[in-house]
Coordinates of C-alpha atoms in Angstrom, one line a residue:
X1 CA 206.9 -115.5 -2.8
X2 CA 209.5 -112.7 -2.3
X3 CA 208.1 -109.3 -3.2
X4 CA 209.6 -107.4 -6.0
X5 CA 210.5 -103.7 -5.2
X6 CA 210.7 -100.6 -8.6
X7 CA 211.2 -97.2 -9.1
X8 CA 208.9 -94.7 -10.2
X9 CA 210.1 -91.5 -9.5
X10 CA 212.9 -89.6 -9.5
X11 CA 213.5 -86.4 -8.5
X12 CA 217.3 -84.6 -8.3
X13 CA 219.2 -81.3 -8.3
X14 CA 222.9 -81.3 -8.5
X15 CA 225.4 -79.1 -10.0
X16 CA 225.2 -80.0 -13.6
X17 CA 220.8 -80.3 -13.7
X18 CA 218.8 -79.1 -11.1
X19 CA 215.9 -81.9 -12.5
X20 CA 216.6 -85.3 -13.6
X21 CA 215.9 -84.6 -17.2
X22 CA 218.3 -82.1 -17.2
X23 CA 221.4 -83.3 -14.9
X24 CA 221.0 -86.8 -17.0
X25 CA 221.2 -84.0 -20.3
X26 CA 224.1 -82.8 -19.0
X27 CA 226.3 -86.7 -18.3
X28 CA 225.3 -88.0 -21.8
X29 CA 227.3 -84.2 -22.7
X30 CA 229.5 -85.0 -20.6
X31 CA 229.7 -81.5 -18.7
X32 CA 231.6 -80.2 -16.1
X33 CA 228.8 -78.9 -12.9
X34 CA 233.0 -77.8 -11.4
X35 CA 234.3 -73.4 -10.5
X36 CA 235.9 -70.9 -8.0
X37 CA 233.8 -71.2 -5.5
X38 CA 231.1 -68.4 -5.7
X39 CA 229.2 -68.9 -2.5
X40 CA 231.4 -67.2 -0.3
X41 CA 235.4 -65.4 0.0
X42 CA 237.6 -68.2 -0.5
X43 CA 241.1 -66.2 -1.3
X44 CA 242.2 -68.0 2.0
X45 CA 241.9 -70.8 1.1
X46 CA 243.8 -73.6 0.2
X47 CA 240.8 -75.7 -2.0
X48 CA 239.2 -72.8 -3.5
X49 CA 237.2 -75.5 -6.1
X50 CA 233.9 -77.3 -5.5
X51 CA 230.7 -78.6 -7.7
X52 CA 227.7 -75.8 -6.1
X53 CA 224.4 -76.0 -7.5
X54 CA 223.3 -73.1 -9.6
X55 CA 220.5 -71.0 -10.2
X56 CA 218.5 -73.0 -8.1
X57 CA 215.0 -71.3 -7.4
X58 CA 213.2 -73.0 -3.9
X59 CA 210.5 -71.0 -4.4
X60 CA 209.9 -73.1 -7.7
X61 CA 208.5 -75.9 -5.3
X62 CA 208.6 -74.5 -1.6
X63 CA 206.8 -71.8 -0.5
X64 CA 208.9 -69.1 0.5
X65 CA 207.7 -68.1 4.6
X66 CA 208.9 -72.0 4.0
X67 CA 211.9 -71.7 2.8
X68 CA 213.5 -69.3 5.5
X69 CA 212.9 -72.2 8.7
X70 CA 214.9 -74.8 6.0
X71 CA 218.8 -75.3 5.6
X72 CA 219.5 -75.5 2.2
X73 CA 220.5 -79.1 2.5
X74 CA 216.4 -80.3 3.1
X75 CA 215.7 -77.4 0.5
X76 CA 217.1 -79.2 -1.7
X77 CA 215.8 -81.9 -0.9
X78 CA 212.7 -81.4 -0.1
X79 CA 213.0 -80.2 -4.0
X80 CA 214.1 -83.2 -5.6
X81 CA 211.6 -85.5 -3.2
X82 CA 208.4 -82.7 -5.4
X83 CA 209.8 -84.0 -8.7
X84 CA 209.8 -87.5 -8.3
X85 CA 207.2 -87.5 -6.3
X86 CA 204.9 -85.6 -9.3
X87 CA 207.0 -88.2 -11.4
X88 CA 205.7 -91.4 -10.3
X89 CA 201.9 -89.6 -9.9
X90 CA 201.5 -91.0 -6.9
X91 CA 199.0 -87.8 -5.3
X92 CA 196.6 -88.8 -8.4
X93 CA 196.4 -92.6 -7.2
X94 CA 194.4 -94.4 -4.6
X95 CA 197.3 -94.7 -1.8
X96 CA 197.3 -95.3 2.0
X97 CA 199.2 -92.3 3.5
X98 CA 200.3 -94.7 6.4
X99 CA 202.0 -96.6 3.4
X100 CA 204.2 -94.1 2.7
X101 CA 207.8 -93.6 3.7
X102 CA 210.5 -91.9 3.3
X103 CA 214.0 -92.3 4.7
X104 CA 216.3 -89.2 3.2
X105 CA 220.7 -89.1 4.3
X106 CA 222.5 -86.2 4.9
X107 CA 226.3 -87.1 6.2
X108 CA 226.6 -83.6 7.9
X109 CA 222.7 -82.1 7.7
X110 CA 222.7 -78.2 8.4
X111 CA 226.2 -77.2 9.0
X112 CA 225.2 -74.3 6.8
X113 CA 222.8 -72.8 9.9
X114 CA 224.9 -74.5 12.2
X115 CA 227.5 -71.8 10.8
X116 CA 225.9 -68.7 10.2
X117 CA 224.0 -69.3 14.1
X118 CA 227.5 -69.7 15.6
X119 CA 228.4 -66.8 15.0
X120 CA 225.2 -65.1 15.4
X121 CA 226.0 -65.4 19.1
X122 CA 229.8 -64.6 19.4
X123 CA 228.9 -61.6 17.4
X124 CA 225.1 -60.9 18.8
X125 CA 225.6 -62.5 22.4
X126 CA 223.1 -66.6 22.8
X127 CA 219.8 -64.1 22.9
X128 CA 219.7 -63.8 19.6
X129 CA 220.9 -67.0 17.7
X130 CA 218.3 -68.4 16.5
X131 CA 215.7 -70.8 17.6
X132 CA 214.8 -72.4 14.5
X133 CA 218.3 -73.5 14.5
X134 CA 218.5 -77.4 16.3
X135 CA 215.4 -78.0 13.6
X136 CA 217.1 -76.6 10.5
X137 CA 220.5 -78.4 11.8
X138 CA 219.6 -81.5 12.1
X139 CA 219.8 -84.4 9.2
X140 CA 216.4 -85.9 9.8
X141 CA 214.4 -82.4 9.2
X142 CA 214.2 -83.3 5.4
X143 CA 212.4 -85.9 5.4
X144 CA 210.5 -84.4 7.8
X145 CA 209.5 -81.5 6.2
X146 CA 208.8 -83.8 2.4
X147 CA 206.5 -85.8 5.6
X148 CA 204.7 -82.3 6.7
X149 CA 203.6 -81.0 3.2
X150 CA 202.7 -84.8 1.4
X151 CA 200.9 -85.9 4.5
X152 CA 202.9 -88.7 4.5
X153 CA 202.4 -90.9 7.4
X154 CA 204.6 -94.5 7.1
X155 CA 208.3 -95.0 8.9
X156 CA 210.3 -91.9 8.6
X157 CA 213.9 -91.4 9.6
X158 CA 217.5 -91.1 8.5
X159 CA 220.5 -92.9 8.1
X160 CA 223.9 -91.1 8.4
X161 CA 227.0 -92.9 7.2
X162 CA 229.5 -89.8 5.3
X163 CA 229.6 -90.3 2.2
X164 CA 227.3 -93.4 2.0
X165 CA 224.3 -92.7 3.2
X166 CA 222.0 -92.4 0.7
X167 CA 222.1 -95.8 -0.4
X168 CA 222.7 -96.8 3.0
X169 CA 218.5 -94.8 3.3
X170 CA 217.9 -97.1 -0.5
X171 CA 218.6 -100.0 0.2
X172 CA 217.6 -100.4 4.0
X173 CA 213.7 -98.7 1.9
X174 CA 214.1 -101.3 -0.2
X175 CA 214.0 -104.2 2.5
X176 CA 211.6 -101.7 4.3
X177 CA 209.3 -103.1 2.1
X178 CA 210.3 -106.3 1.3
X179 CA 209.8 -106.8 4.8
X180 CA 206.4 -105.3 4.1
X181 CA 206.4 -102.3 6.2
X182 CA 205.5 -99.8 3.8
X183 CA 204.1 -100.2 -0.2
X184 CA 206.0 -97.2 -1.1
X185 CA 209.8 -94.9 0.1
X186 CA 210.4 -91.6 -1.2
X187 CA 214.5 -92.1 -0.2
X188 CA 218.2 -90.3 -1.1
X189 CA 220.1 -88.1 1.0
X190 CA 220.7 -84.4 0.9
X191 CA 223.7 -82.0 1.8
X192 CA 224.4 -78.6 1.4
X193 CA 228.2 -78.7 2.7
X194 CA 230.2 -75.7 1.0
X195 CA 230.5 -73.0 4.0
X196 CA 234.2 -71.9 4.6
X197 CA 234.1 -74.4 8.1
X198 CA 232.6 -77.7 5.8
X199 CA 236.0 -76.2 3.2
X200 CA 238.1 -75.6 5.8
X201 CA 238.2 -79.0 7.7
X202 CA 238.4 -81.0 4.6
X203 CA 241.1 -79.0 3.2
X204 CA 243.3 -79.4 6.6
X205 CA 243.1 -83.3 6.3
X206 CA 244.1 -83.0 3.1
X207 CA 241.1 -84.2 1.1
X208 CA 240.4 -82.4 -1.8
X209 CA 241.5 -82.0 -5.4
X210 CA 244.3 -78.8 -4.4
X211 CA 243.4 -78.3 -9.3
X212 CA 242.4 -74.8 -8.1
X213 CA 243.8 -73.4 -11.6
X214 CA 242.5 -75.8 -13.6
X215 CA 238.5 -76.9 -12.3
X216 CA 237.1 -78.5 -15.2
X217 CA 240.3 -81.2 -14.7
X218 CA 239.6 -81.5 -11.2
X219 CA 238.1 -84.8 -10.6
X220 CA 239.9 -86.7 -12.6
X221 CA 238.6 -90.7 -10.9
X222 CA 241.1 -93.7 -11.6
X223 CA 243.3 -91.6 -13.7
X224 CA 247.1 -91.4 -12.6
X225 CA 247.4 -87.5 -11.6
X226 CA 243.8 -88.2 -9.4
X227 CA 244.6 -85.6 -6.4
X228 CA 241.7 -86.0 -4.7
X229 CA 237.5 -85.3 -4.5
X230 CA 235.7 -82.0 -5.5
X231 CA 232.8 -81.4 -3.1
X232 CA 230.0 -81.1 -4.7
X233 CA 226.1 -80.5 -3.5
X234 CA 222.3 -81.3 -3.9
X235 CA 220.1 -83.9 -3.7
X236 CA 219.3 -87.4 -5.0
X237 CA 215.5 -89.2 -4.9
X238 CA 213.8 -92.3 -5.8
X239 CA 210.2 -93.7 -5.3
X240 CA 210.0 -97.7 -4.4
X241 CA 206.7 -98.6 -4.7
X242 CA 206.0 -102.5 -3.9
X243 CA 205.3 -104.3 -8.0
X244 CA 201.7 -104.2 -7.1
X245 CA 200.8 -101.6 -6.0
X246 CA 202.5 -99.3 -8.4
X247 CA 200.7 -102.0 -11.1
X248 CA 197.3 -101.8 -9.4
X249 CA 198.0 -98.2 -10.2
X250 CA 199.6 -98.3 -13.5
X251 CA 203.1 -96.5 -12.4
X252 CA 205.4 -96.6 -14.9
X253 CA 208.0 -98.7 -13.3
X254 CA 212.0 -97.1 -14.6
X255 CA 214.1 -99.6 -13.0
X256 CA 214.0 -102.6 -9.9
X257 CA 216.0 -103.2 -7.1
X258 CA 216.6 -106.7 -6.7
X259 CA 219.5 -106.2 -4.3
X260 CA 221.7 -104.5 -1.2
X261 CA 225.3 -105.1 1.0
X262 CA 226.0 -103.4 4.0
X263 CA 229.1 -103.8 5.5
X264 CA 232.1 -102.7 7.8
X265 CA 236.5 -102.1 7.0
X266 CA 236.9 -102.3 10.5
X267 CA 240.0 -100.4 9.2
X268 CA 240.6 -96.6 9.4
X269 CA 238.4 -93.0 10.2
X270 CA 238.4 -92.5 6.5
X271 CA 241.6 -93.9 4.8
X272 CA 239.3 -97.4 2.1
X273 CA 240.7 -100.8 3.7
X274 CA 244.1 -102.2 1.5
X275 CA 243.0 -105.2 1.0
X276 CA 239.8 -103.9 -0.4
X277 CA 237.6 -107.0 1.6
X278 CA 235.2 -104.9 2.9
X279 CA 233.9 -102.8 -0.6
X280 CA 234.4 -106.8 -2.1
X281 CA 232.1 -108.1 0.0
X282 CA 228.9 -105.1 -0.3
X283 CA 229.7 -105.9 -4.2
X284 CA 229.1 -110.2 -3.4
X285 CA 226.2 -109.8 -0.9
X286 CA 224.0 -107.6 -2.5
X287 CA 225.0 -109.2 -6.3
X288 CA 223.4 -112.3 -4.1
X289 CA 220.8 -110.7 -2.7
X290 CA 219.8 -110.5 -5.6
X291 CA 220.2 -114.0 -7.7
X292 CA 222.6 -112.3 -10.0
X293 CA 225.3 -114.3 -11.3
X294 CA 229.0 -112.1 -11.6
X295 CA 229.1 -112.3 -15.2
X296 CA 225.6 -110.9 -15.3
X297 CA 226.7 -107.2 -14.8
X298 CA 226.5 -104.9 -16.7
X299 CA 227.6 -101.7 -15.8
X300 CA 229.2 -100.1 -12.8
X301 CA 228.3 -97.0 -11.6
X302 CA 231.7 -96.5 -9.3
X303 CA 231.9 -94.8 -5.8
X304 CA 235.3 -93.4 -8.4
X305 CA 235.8 -90.6 -5.6
X306 CA 239.5 -89.3 -7.4
X307 CA 241.6 -89.7 -4.6
X308 CA 244.7 -92.1 -4.5
X309 CA 243.9 -94.8 -2.1
X310 CA 239.9 -94.6 -3.0
X311 CA 240.4 -95.3 -6.2
X312 CA 242.9 -98.0 -6.1
X313 CA 240.9 -100.2 -3.9
X314 CA 238.1 -99.1 -5.8
X315 CA 239.5 -100.9 -8.5
X316 CA 240.7 -103.8 -6.4
X317 CA 237.6 -104.8 -4.7
X318 CA 235.8 -105.8 -8.3
X319 CA 238.3 -107.2 -9.4
X320 CA 237.7 -109.5 -6.5
X321 CA 235.0 -110.5 -7.3
X322 CA 234.8 -110.0 -10.8
X323 CA 237.9 -111.7 -11.7
X324 CA 239.4 -111.7 -15.5
X325 CA 236.1 -110.7 -16.4
X326 CA 236.1 -107.3 -14.2
X327 CA 238.0 -106.6 -17.7
X328 CA 234.7 -106.7 -20.0
X329 CA 232.4 -104.6 -17.9
X330 CA 232.1 -100.3 -18.1
X331 CA 233.0 -98.6 -15.3
X332 CA 231.9 -94.8 -15.2
X333 CA 232.1 -92.1 -12.1
X334 CA 229.3 -89.6 -12.5
X335 CA 231.3 -87.3 -9.5
X336 CA 233.8 -86.7 -11.7
X337 CA 231.8 -84.5 -13.3
X338 CA 229.7 -83.3 -10.2
X339 CA 232.6 -83.3 -7.6
X340 CA 231.7 -85.5 -4.6
X341 CA 228.4 -85.1 -3.4
X342 CA 228.7 -87.3 -0.3
X343 CA 225.8 -87.8 1.3
X344 CA 223.7 -87.4 -1.1
X345 CA 226.4 -89.3 -3.8
X346 CA 224.3 -92.4 -3.5
X347 CA 220.7 -90.9 -4.3
X348 CA 222.2 -88.6 -7.4
X349 CA 224.2 -91.8 -8.8
X350 CA 221.3 -94.4 -8.5
X351 CA 219.5 -92.0 -10.6
X352 CA 222.6 -92.4 -13.1
X353 CA 222.2 -96.4 -13.0
X354 CA 218.8 -96.2 -12.8
X355 CA 218.5 -94.1 -16.5
X356 CA 221.6 -96.8 -17.6
X357 CA 219.1 -99.2 -17.6
X358 CA 216.0 -97.5 -18.8
X359 CA 218.1 -96.0 -21.9
X360 CA 220.3 -97.9 -22.5
X361 CA 223.6 -95.5 -22.6
X362 CA 226.0 -94.8 -19.9
X363 CA 227.7 -92.3 -19.7
X364 CA 231.4 -91.4 -19.5
X365 CA 233.9 -91.0 -16.5
X366 CA 235.2 -87.4 -17.0
X367 CA 239.0 -86.2 -17.6
X368 CA 240.2 -89.8 -17.7
X369 CA 242.9 -89.7 -19.6
X370 CA 246.8 -90.9 -18.5
X371 CA 246.4 -94.5 -17.4
X372 CA 247.4 -96.1 -13.9
X373 CA 248.4 -99.7 -13.2
X374 CA 246.7 -99.6 -10.1
X375 CA 243.4 -98.8 -12.3
X376 CA 243.4 -100.4 -15.3
X377 CA 239.8 -101.5 -16.1
X378 CA 237.5 -99.8 -18.4
X379 CA 236.1 -96.8 -17.3
X380 CA 234.0 -95.7 -20.3
X381 CA 236.5 -92.5 -21.5
X382 CA 234.7 -91.5 -24.5
X383 CA 231.1 -91.8 -24.6
X384 CA 228.5 -92.0 -24.0
X385 CA 228.8 -95.8 -24.9
X386 CA 225.2 -96.8 -25.6
X387 CA 224.7 -100.4 -23.8
X388 CA 221.5 -103.2 -23.8
X389 CA 222.0 -102.3 -19.4
X390 CA 220.0 -105.5 -18.1
X391 CA 221.7 -105.6 -14.5
X392 CA 223.5 -102.9 -13.3
X393 CA 225.2 -101.4 -9.1
X394 CA 226.1 -98.8 -7.5
X395 CA 229.0 -98.4 -4.8
X396 CA 229.1 -96.4 -2.3
X397 CA 232.3 -95.5 0.2
X398 CA 232.3 -94.0 3.4
X399 CA 234.7 -92.2 6.1
X400 CA 234.4 -94.6 8.8
X401 CA 234.4 -97.5 6.4
X402 CA 231.2 -97.8 5.9
X403 CA 230.1 -99.3 2.8
X404 CA 227.8 -100.1 0.2
X405 CA 226.2 -102.1 -2.5
X406 CA 222.9 -101.1 -4.7
X407 CA 222.0 -103.6 -7.4
X408 CA 219.5 -102.4 -10.3
X409 CA 217.8 -104.4 -13.6
X410 CA 216.1 -104.0 -16.7
X411 CA 212.8 -104.4 -15.2
X412 CA 210.4 -107.7 -17.0
X413 CA 207.3 -108.5 -16.0

């Protein structure tokens, strides 16, 4: 009999809340997490807006001395993981530390540390570069720190697939539990890309919104006036657990993960495939994996980046899979409020999807004001709406043509 995998804990650091409750409440209110970037001087940049994490104090959950040896993306990951582990009450239960694995993704890892130490080398010479540069920079170090802090000795590695990273991490964690390689997986993604170098790179490739004078209007997925995504940061972490293991310890269960699809466009390094074959197959495979018919889906948490091409292609992919039923499915983009968290996006958006199932509420797509004939589905412009959500999917599509879809279900005994 196929194992079942459930979600028993969640943790989040986001531009609109530094824990799951605050994040969810802000989503339901339709809050804006986007403003002029404060972390460094952006006066010379063509893009001066972003969705930064605010009022973050890592020492609430991490030793002060240890924080100095972590890049910001690792701080976010360890902080959110700590919340998720506390939420799951795993440490209060009987468990085998060798059966608890970690798969935390990041798209670009410790780029803040890399940029800072490069400037140190230029200004002060090679001997002044920090010996912690490499262990602070590498993307897998977030999972390493979580393992060290909590003593978990199961499978531990990192997925890097750009904006699909966290969703791939969650999907692969799900499969590891199904294969019997772990009882519990701590999984999701973390990103902290606010550096001059990263902003310059994304700006110069013309991927970002330039609506600098209206930051609260800049992220507008599926809207006709969208002009690019808004860079964001943060972390979203889930505790996935084999059902019988969760039952034995009396764990609270938020939802069940029942399907995962992953494909490649094989088309272009940044642009999505125009006919949407890759994304549509990713959705199709997730549904087939879960034994779920298209007309059973009650909600889609879209990748919804607010770029002209992505939103058009994702809409087409949904139509290819769901046909006429596509027009009946509520679809919303979390990025409309928190921007694009890159490698962490799938983790945070999975939390939003799971809470939609658990709470029976779907948040709106902020700033959806001007209908686009290429994006003509129901994107929940006014919300939140109340709906009994039994099945929901979350899409993530990354540069390089990487596609991932997660399928979640309301938990039933």
